[in-house]
């Protein structure tokens, strides 16, 4: 028992020495959230604390990505400084008061979080590393994320149940806020700590070649891909209905097409090593025809989104739907017409489109939406 306890302490100490900035970000985010949760009368209206917690949460994925990148190219200290400077700049890019935190800032924060996670996926693979290493790296991250969710959930539930049992048996009068604090702590810092435990040495451990997980293979072959086929049939029948009735598509069909496209691409990424292996026939068939099935759906997507844009103008939401449509079009053309393809194109191209939407002068989401809505207002007036 003593040996096991010492082993746990050694792993924790190694983890703190290996990922100090990542764990510091998780700790700061947890502290910020707990302050807001524990003192609603004093701090819930203090937007600075909320901004601090938000930026610290963003720093978890960003600093982890930079740590992985430093394991490939070195220059860890420089990368950490650049990451911290970016977080400071992002903090000051947010409004000073909560009443000014409009929907526009939500479209800044949400995509930035997504981009930081995308950066984790390819940061260490911008050079000509073997594609199988890239796939193994992201597969292991995916599996570790799933295990983290399970472990964090079980551990949180077990700790809270133990406190509840002690409270009821010994009349300790534990305040209800304690349970929320434990949940929030485990949700942020606890899950981060557990996830890093699964990653061990980082890049070398994550990109090592190992067997394809049986559970992942079963899930992809027998659940995900068959469901996508059903979804595809529904969308094609809807497209046929539109052609027969000669009517404009409903607006929400754009989101259904995007959902099918994104989940389908995820499925292809999951079965990537199985395409040439002894996989089920529908896996190989799906891998060959998927991008061709997207062509008519993309036409339907553009008709749906441009119907709304031409009638009501651009908003940030419509801009991002159109941008994802353009990204999907680039992916379809790449995998249909390119003779030598790599799956690294998917996250890298999506990251590039996302950065363009946020910061490119004049054509970013916020500038386009502002000009468009101003024109709509002028027309009304």
Short mmCIF file of C-alpha atoms in Angstrom, two decimals:
data_model
loop_
_atom_site.label_atom_id
_atom_site.label_comp_id
_atom_site.label_asym_id
_atom_site.label_seq_id
_atom_site.Cartn_x
_atom_site.Cartn_y
_atom_site.Cartn_z
CA UNK A 1 0.00 0.00 0.00
CA UNK A 2 2.82 2.37 0.91
CA UNK A 3 4.60 1.55 -2.36
CA UNK A 4 1.48 2.28 -4.40
CA UNK A 5 0.93 5.56 -2.60
CA UNK A 6 4.52 6.58 -3.23
CA UNK A 7 4.13 5.63 -6.90
CA UNK A 8 1.09 7.90 -7.20
CA UNK A 9 3.00 10.76 -5.56
CA UNK A 10 5.94 10.24 -7.92
CA UNK A 11 3.64 10.35 -10.97
CA UNK A 12 1.94 13.49 -9.70
CA UNK A 13 5.31 15.16 -9.05
CA UNK A 14 6.49 14.18 -12.54
CA UNK A 15 3.30 15.55 -14.03
CA UNK A 16 3.72 18.92 -12.31
CA UNK A 17 7.30 19.17 -13.53
CA UNK A 18 6.36 18.18 -17.09
CA UNK A 19 3.20 20.30 -17.56
CA UNK A 20 3.48 23.16 -15.05
CA UNK A 21 1.92 25.87 -17.26
CA UNK A 22 -0.99 23.67 -18.36
CA UNK A 23 -1.81 22.73 -14.76
CA UNK A 24 -1.37 26.36 -13.68
CA UNK A 25 -3.96 27.41 -16.26
CA UNK A 26 -6.35 24.70 -15.04
CA UNK A 27 -5.80 25.80 -11.44
CA UNK A 28 -6.41 29.48 -12.24
CA UNK A 29 -9.55 28.65 -14.20
CA UNK A 30 -10.82 26.55 -11.31
CA UNK A 31 -10.12 29.33 -8.79
CA UNK A 32 -11.93 31.87 -10.96
CA UNK A 33 -14.99 29.66 -11.37
CA UNK A 34 -15.07 28.82 -7.65
CA UNK A 35 -14.89 32.52 -6.69
CA UNK A 36 -17.85 33.28 -8.92
CA UNK A 37 -19.77 30.25 -7.64
CA UNK A 38 -19.03 30.71 -3.92
CA UNK A 39 -19.62 34.46 -3.66
CA UNK A 40 -22.49 35.35 -5.97
CA UNK A 41 -23.32 38.57 -4.19
CA UNK A 42 -19.76 39.87 -4.39
CA UNK A 43 -18.29 38.46 -7.56
CA UNK A 44 -20.94 37.20 -9.98
CA UNK A 45 -21.29 40.71 -11.37
CA UNK A 46 -17.53 41.24 -11.49
CA UNK A 47 -16.86 40.65 -15.15
CA UNK A 48 -13.10 40.76 -14.66
CA UNK A 49 -13.23 37.48 -12.70
CA UNK A 50 -15.32 35.87 -15.41
CA UNK A 51 -12.91 37.04 -18.09
CA UNK A 52 -10.00 35.71 -16.04
CA UNK A 53 -11.63 32.27 -15.73
CA UNK A 54 -12.53 32.23 -19.43
CA UNK A 55 -9.02 33.12 -20.62
CA UNK A 56 -7.44 30.64 -18.19
CA UNK A 57 -9.69 27.90 -19.58
CA UNK A 58 -8.56 28.80 -23.09
CA UNK A 59 -4.98 28.58 -21.87
CA UNK A 60 -5.34 24.89 -20.95
CA UNK A 61 -5.62 23.67 -24.55
CA UNK A 62 -3.36 26.38 -25.97
CA UNK A 63 -0.47 25.72 -23.57
CA UNK A 64 -0.86 21.95 -24.01
CA UNK A 65 -0.57 22.40 -27.79
CA UNK A 66 2.54 24.54 -27.36
CA UNK A 67 4.04 21.96 -24.99
CA UNK A 68 3.49 19.22 -27.59
CA UNK A 69 4.97 21.47 -30.29
CA UNK A 70 8.04 22.18 -28.12
CA UNK A 71 8.63 18.42 -27.80
CA UNK A 72 9.01 18.37 -31.58
CA UNK A 73 10.98 21.56 -32.29
CA UNK A 74 12.31 22.66 -28.89
CA UNK A 75 12.16 26.37 -27.89
CA UNK A 76 9.76 25.60 -25.04
CA UNK A 77 10.39 28.82 -23.12
CA UNK A 78 9.82 31.01 -26.20
CA UNK A 79 6.60 29.18 -27.08
CA UNK A 80 5.32 29.56 -23.52
CA UNK A 81 6.01 33.30 -23.57
CA UNK A 82 4.18 33.67 -26.89
CA UNK A 83 1.25 31.67 -25.53
CA UNK A 84 1.00 33.82 -22.39
CA UNK A 85 1.21 37.01 -24.48
CA UNK A 86 -1.63 35.76 -26.67
CA UNK A 87 -3.79 35.03 -23.60
CA UNK A 88 -3.09 38.51 -22.20
CA UNK A 89 -4.03 40.06 -25.53
CA UNK A 90 -7.20 37.97 -25.70
CA UNK A 91 -8.14 39.09 -22.20
CA UNK A 92 -7.94 42.75 -23.18
CA UNK A 93 -9.76 42.07 -26.46
CA UNK A 94 -12.87 41.24 -24.42
CA UNK A 95 -15.07 44.14 -23.23
CA UNK A 96 -14.53 45.72 -19.82
CA UNK A 97 -18.16 45.38 -18.72
CA UNK A 98 -20.55 42.46 -19.06
CA UNK A 99 -23.30 44.56 -20.62
CA UNK A 100 -21.03 45.06 -23.64
CA UNK A 101 -20.46 41.29 -24.03
CA UNK A 102 -22.76 40.94 -27.03
CA UNK A 103 -23.35 38.02 -29.38
CA UNK A 104 -20.39 39.28 -31.39
CA UNK A 105 -17.99 38.35 -28.60
CA UNK A 106 -19.60 34.93 -28.28
CA UNK A 107 -18.64 34.35 -31.93
CA UNK A 108 -15.10 35.39 -31.01
CA UNK A 109 -14.76 33.19 -27.92
CA UNK A 110 -16.39 30.03 -29.30
CA UNK A 111 -14.31 29.73 -32.50
CA UNK A 112 -11.13 30.62 -30.59
CA UNK A 113 -11.68 27.70 -28.21
CA UNK A 114 -12.30 25.41 -31.20
CA UNK A 115 -9.15 26.67 -32.95
CA UNK A 116 -7.04 26.07 -29.84
CA UNK A 117 -8.17 22.42 -29.80
CA UNK A 118 -7.56 22.09 -33.55
CA UNK A 119 -4.06 23.42 -32.98
CA UNK A 120 -3.42 20.54 -30.58
CA UNK A 121 -4.28 18.10 -33.37
CA UNK A 122 -1.63 19.21 -35.86
CA UNK A 123 0.84 21.52 -34.09
CA UNK A 124 3.60 18.90 -33.96
CA UNK A 125 2.96 17.57 -37.48
CA UNK A 126 3.50 20.54 -39.78
CA UNK A 127 6.64 18.96 -41.22
CA UNK A 128 6.82 15.70 -43.17
CA UNK A 129 6.27 13.29 -40.30
CA UNK A 130 4.66 10.00 -41.33
CA UNK A 131 0.89 10.24 -41.57
CA UNK A 132 0.42 7.17 -39.39
CA UNK A 133 2.09 9.05 -36.52
CA UNK A 134 -0.34 11.91 -36.99
CA UNK A 135 -3.26 9.49 -36.94
CA UNK A 136 -1.97 7.57 -33.90
CA UNK A 137 -1.41 10.84 -32.04
CA UNK A 138 -4.98 12.03 -32.55
CA UNK A 139 -6.46 8.59 -31.99
CA UNK A 140 -4.70 8.36 -28.63
CA UNK A 141 -5.88 11.87 -27.73
CA UNK A 142 -9.44 10.83 -28.60
CA UNK A 143 -9.22 7.66 -26.50
CA UNK A 144 -7.61 9.53 -23.61
CA UNK A 145 -10.35 12.14 -23.73
CA UNK A 146 -12.99 9.44 -23.49
CA UNK A 147 -11.18 7.77 -20.60
CA UNK A 148 -10.82 11.13 -18.86
CA UNK A 149 -14.58 11.72 -19.07
CA UNK A 150 -15.27 8.27 -17.59
CA UNK A 151 -12.65 8.53 -14.83
CA UNK A 152 -13.60 12.09 -13.90
CA UNK A 153 -17.30 11.22 -13.77
CA UNK A 154 -16.77 8.14 -11.61
CA UNK A 155 -14.31 9.89 -9.29
CA UNK A 156 -16.54 12.96 -8.88
CA UNK A 157 -19.60 10.84 -8.21
CA UNK A 158 -17.69 8.66 -5.74
CA UNK A 159 -16.28 11.59 -3.77
CA UNK A 160 -19.62 13.39 -3.58
CA UNK A 161 -21.41 10.19 -2.57
CA UNK A 162 -18.83 9.60 0.18
CA UNK A 163 -19.36 13.13 1.52
CA UNK A 164 -23.12 12.71 1.35
CA UNK A 165 -22.95 9.40 3.22
CA UNK A 166 -20.67 10.89 5.90
CA UNK A 167 -22.96 13.89 6.22
CA UNK A 168 -26.08 11.79 6.69
CA UNK A 169 -24.49 9.25 9.03
CA UNK A 170 -22.58 11.65 11.27
CA UNK A 171 -24.76 14.81 11.02
CA UNK A 172 -21.93 17.01 9.77
CA UNK A 173 -24.26 19.58 8.18
CA UNK A 174 -22.23 19.86 4.97
CA UNK A 175 -23.38 22.92 3.04
CA UNK A 176 -24.85 22.25 -0.39
CA UNK A 177 -22.28 24.57 -2.01
CA UNK A 178 -19.59 21.99 -1.19
CA UNK A 179 -21.00 19.56 -3.74
CA UNK A 180 -20.99 22.20 -6.47
CA UNK A 181 -17.41 23.20 -5.59
CA UNK A 182 -16.24 19.59 -5.83
CA UNK A 183 -18.01 19.16 -9.16
CA UNK A 184 -16.46 22.33 -10.62
CA UNK A 185 -13.00 21.47 -9.30
CA UNK A 186 -13.11 18.00 -10.81
CA UNK A 187 -14.64 19.28 -14.02
CA UNK A 188 -11.75 21.70 -14.68
CA UNK A 189 -8.60 20.90 -12.71
CA UNK A 190 -9.38 17.24 -11.99
CA UNK A 191 -10.17 16.36 -15.61
CA UNK A 192 -7.07 18.21 -16.82
CA UNK A 193 -4.88 16.35 -14.32
CA UNK A 194 -6.35 12.96 -15.28
CA UNK A 195 -6.02 13.69 -19.01
CA UNK A 196 -2.35 14.56 -18.60
CA UNK A 197 -1.80 11.37 -16.61
CA UNK A 198 -3.00 9.34 -19.59
CA UNK A 199 -0.66 11.22 -21.91
CA UNK A 200 2.45 10.18 -19.90
CA UNK A 201 5.53 11.47 -21.78
CA UNK A 202 3.53 13.49 -24.27
CA UNK A 203 4.39 13.35 -27.97
CA UNK A 204 6.53 10.20 -27.95
CA UNK A 205 3.87 8.25 -26.09
CA UNK A 206 0.95 9.60 -28.11
CA UNK A 207 2.36 9.04 -31.60
CA UNK A 208 3.69 5.52 -31.03
CA UNK A 209 2.26 2.87 -33.31
CA UNK A 210 -0.01 0.38 -31.59
CA UNK A 211 -3.02 -1.82 -32.34
CA UNK A 212 -6.30 -0.35 -33.50
CA UNK A 213 -8.73 -0.27 -30.53
CA UNK A 214 -11.35 -2.99 -30.91
CA UNK A 215 -14.08 -0.87 -29.31
CA UNK A 216 -13.36 2.05 -31.65
CA UNK A 217 -13.41 -0.29 -34.63
CA UNK A 218 -16.75 -1.76 -33.58
CA UNK A 219 -18.28 1.65 -32.91
CA UNK A 220 -17.18 3.07 -36.26
CA UNK A 221 -18.06 0.06 -38.42
CA UNK A 222 -21.32 -1.06 -36.88
CA UNK A 223 -22.79 2.12 -35.39
CA UNK A 224 -21.40 5.37 -36.80
CA UNK A 225 -21.14 4.55 -40.52
CA UNK A 226 -24.54 2.76 -40.77
CA UNK A 227 -26.18 5.74 -39.03
CA UNK A 228 -24.53 8.08 -41.51
CA UNK A 229 -25.94 6.04 -44.39
CA UNK A 230 -29.43 6.46 -42.92
CA UNK A 231 -28.83 10.18 -42.46
CA UNK A 232 -27.62 10.44 -46.07
CA UNK A 233 -30.77 8.76 -47.40
CA UNK A 234 -32.96 11.20 -45.44
CA UNK A 235 -31.11 14.23 -46.80
CA UNK A 236 -31.24 12.94 -50.38
CA UNK A 237 -34.98 12.29 -50.13
CA UNK A 238 -35.42 15.83 -48.80
CA UNK A 239 -33.43 17.16 -51.77
CA UNK A 240 -35.66 15.13 -54.09
CA UNK A 241 -38.75 16.58 -52.41
CA UNK A 242 -37.42 20.11 -53.00
CA UNK A 243 -36.76 19.34 -56.68
CA UNK A 244 -40.24 17.87 -57.20
CA UNK A 245 -42.11 20.65 -55.39
CA UNK A 246 -39.73 23.33 -56.72
CA UNK A 247 -39.50 25.06 -53.35
CA UNK A 248 -36.68 26.70 -51.46
CA UNK A 249 -35.02 24.58 -48.73
CA UNK A 250 -35.70 25.33 -45.09
CA UNK A 251 -32.96 27.20 -43.24
CA UNK A 252 -32.19 24.49 -40.73
CA UNK A 253 -31.26 22.03 -43.49
CA UNK A 254 -27.89 23.84 -43.58
CA UNK A 255 -27.12 22.65 -40.06
CA UNK A 256 -28.22 19.09 -40.90
CA UNK A 257 -25.90 19.00 -43.91
CA UNK A 258 -23.02 20.42 -41.86
CA UNK A 259 -23.67 17.84 -39.13
CA UNK A 260 -23.63 14.97 -41.67
CA UNK A 261 -20.47 16.33 -43.28
CA UNK A 262 -18.52 16.86 -40.07
CA UNK A 263 -19.56 13.53 -38.51
CA UNK A 264 -18.79 11.76 -41.80
CA UNK A 265 -15.31 13.28 -41.93
CA UNK A 266 -14.78 12.23 -38.31
CA UNK A 267 -15.84 8.69 -39.21
CA UNK A 268 -13.37 8.64 -42.11
CA UNK A 269 -10.60 9.81 -39.82
CA UNK A 270 -11.43 7.07 -37.31
CA UNK A 271 -11.31 4.31 -39.94
CA UNK A 272 -8.35 5.76 -41.86
CA UNK A 273 -5.95 2.85 -41.13
CA UNK A 274 -8.69 0.30 -41.87
CA UNK A 275 -9.26 1.32 -45.48
CA UNK A 276 -6.53 -0.99 -46.72
CA UNK A 277 -6.95 -3.57 -43.97
CA UNK A 278 -9.48 -6.36 -43.55
CA UNK A 279 -12.34 -4.02 -42.70
CA UNK A 280 -15.98 -4.54 -43.48
CA UNK A 281 -16.92 -3.89 -47.11
CA UNK A 282 -19.15 -0.93 -46.27
CA UNK A 283 -16.21 0.77 -44.54
CA UNK A 284 -14.18 0.68 -47.75
CA UNK A 285 -17.22 1.64 -49.80
CA UNK A 286 -18.06 4.55 -47.53
CA UNK A 287 -14.46 5.79 -47.65
CA UNK A 288 -14.57 5.85 -51.46
CA UNK A 289 -17.97 7.45 -52.02
CA UNK A 290 -18.34 9.80 -49.05
CA UNK A 291 -16.85 12.91 -50.66
CA UNK A 292 -18.89 12.31 -53.83
CA UNK A 293 -22.09 12.13 -51.76
CA UNK A 294 -21.30 15.60 -50.42
CA UNK A 295 -21.41 17.30 -53.84
CA UNK A 296 -25.22 17.52 -54.22
CA UNK A 297 -25.59 18.27 -50.53
CA UNK A 298 -23.19 21.19 -50.86
CA UNK A 299 -25.35 22.57 -53.67
CA UNK A 300 -28.37 22.31 -51.37
CA UNK A 301 -26.37 23.96 -48.59
CA UNK A 302 -25.41 26.94 -50.75
CA UNK A 303 -28.99 27.39 -51.97
CA UNK A 304 -30.24 27.38 -48.37
CA UNK A 305 -27.68 29.77 -46.94
CA UNK A 306 -27.68 32.23 -49.85
CA UNK A 307 -31.48 32.35 -49.72
CA UNK A 308 -31.20 33.75 -46.19
CA UNK A 309 -28.19 35.96 -46.90
CA UNK A 310 -29.77 37.61 -49.95
CA UNK A 311 -33.01 38.18 -48.08
CA UNK A 312 -31.76 39.23 -44.64
CA UNK A 313 -28.05 39.96 -45.07
CA UNK A 314 -25.02 38.56 -43.28
CA UNK A 315 -24.86 37.86 -39.57
CA UNK A 316 -21.94 36.22 -37.75
CA UNK A 317 -23.88 32.91 -37.66
CA UNK A 318 -24.61 32.96 -41.41
CA UNK A 319 -21.03 33.97 -42.12
CA UNK A 320 -19.68 30.94 -40.24
CA UNK A 321 -22.18 28.58 -41.92
CA UNK A 322 -21.05 29.86 -45.32
CA UNK A 323 -17.40 29.64 -44.27
CA UNK A 324 -17.78 26.01 -43.19
CA UNK A 325 -19.52 25.34 -46.50
CA UNK A 326 -16.52 26.79 -48.35
CA UNK A 327 -14.17 24.72 -46.19
CA UNK A 328 -16.16 21.55 -46.95
CA UNK A 329 -15.99 22.41 -50.65
CA UNK A 330 -12.20 22.71 -50.44
CA UNK A 331 -11.99 19.36 -48.63
CA UNK A 332 -14.22 17.67 -51.23
CA UNK A 333 -12.19 19.04 -54.14
CA UNK A 334 -8.93 18.11 -52.43
CA UNK A 335 -9.85 14.47 -51.80
CA UNK A 336 -11.59 13.97 -55.15
CA UNK A 337 -9.05 15.58 -57.48
CA UNK A 338 -5.75 15.39 -55.62
CA UNK A 339 -3.69 12.30 -56.45
CA UNK A 340 -1.65 12.39 -53.24
CA UNK A 341 -3.72 13.24 -50.18
CA UNK A 342 -3.11 13.47 -46.46
CA UNK A 343 -5.63 13.60 -43.63
CA UNK A 344 -3.59 16.40 -42.08
CA UNK A 345 -5.24 18.68 -44.66
CA UNK A 346 -8.56 18.48 -42.75
CA UNK A 347 -7.59 20.10 -39.40
CA UNK A 348 -4.98 22.42 -40.93
CA UNK A 349 -7.37 23.81 -43.55
CA UNK A 350 -10.17 24.22 -41.00
CA UNK A 351 -7.75 26.08 -38.70
CA UNK A 352 -6.74 28.37 -41.57
CA UNK A 353 -10.37 29.14 -42.45
CA UNK A 354 -11.11 29.84 -38.77
CA UNK A 355 -8.20 32.23 -38.36
CA UNK A 356 -9.24 34.00 -41.56
CA UNK A 357 -12.79 34.44 -40.21
CA UNK A 358 -11.56 36.00 -36.98
CA UNK A 359 -8.69 38.30 -37.92
CA UNK A 360 -8.50 38.91 -41.68
CA UNK A 361 -8.99 42.65 -42.31
CA UNK A 362 -12.27 43.78 -43.89
CA UNK A 363 -13.41 40.21 -44.71
CA UNK A 364 -13.58 38.79 -41.17
CA UNK A 365 -16.92 37.70 -39.74
CA UNK A 366 -17.48 40.82 -37.65
CA UNK A 367 -16.66 43.38 -40.36
CA UNK A 368 -18.80 41.64 -42.97
CA UNK A 369 -21.78 41.23 -40.60
CA UNK A 370 -21.55 44.85 -39.43
CA UNK A 371 -21.49 46.26 -42.97
CA UNK A 372 -24.27 43.95 -44.11
CA UNK A 373 -26.61 44.75 -41.23
CA UNK A 374 -25.90 48.46 -41.61
CA UNK A 375 -26.96 48.21 -45.25
CA UNK A 376 -30.11 46.32 -44.25
CA UNK A 377 -30.94 49.05 -41.73
CA UNK A 378 -30.41 51.76 -44.35
CA UNK A 379 -32.77 49.95 -46.72
CA UNK A 380 -35.44 49.75 -44.02
CA UNK A 381 -35.05 53.42 -43.12
#
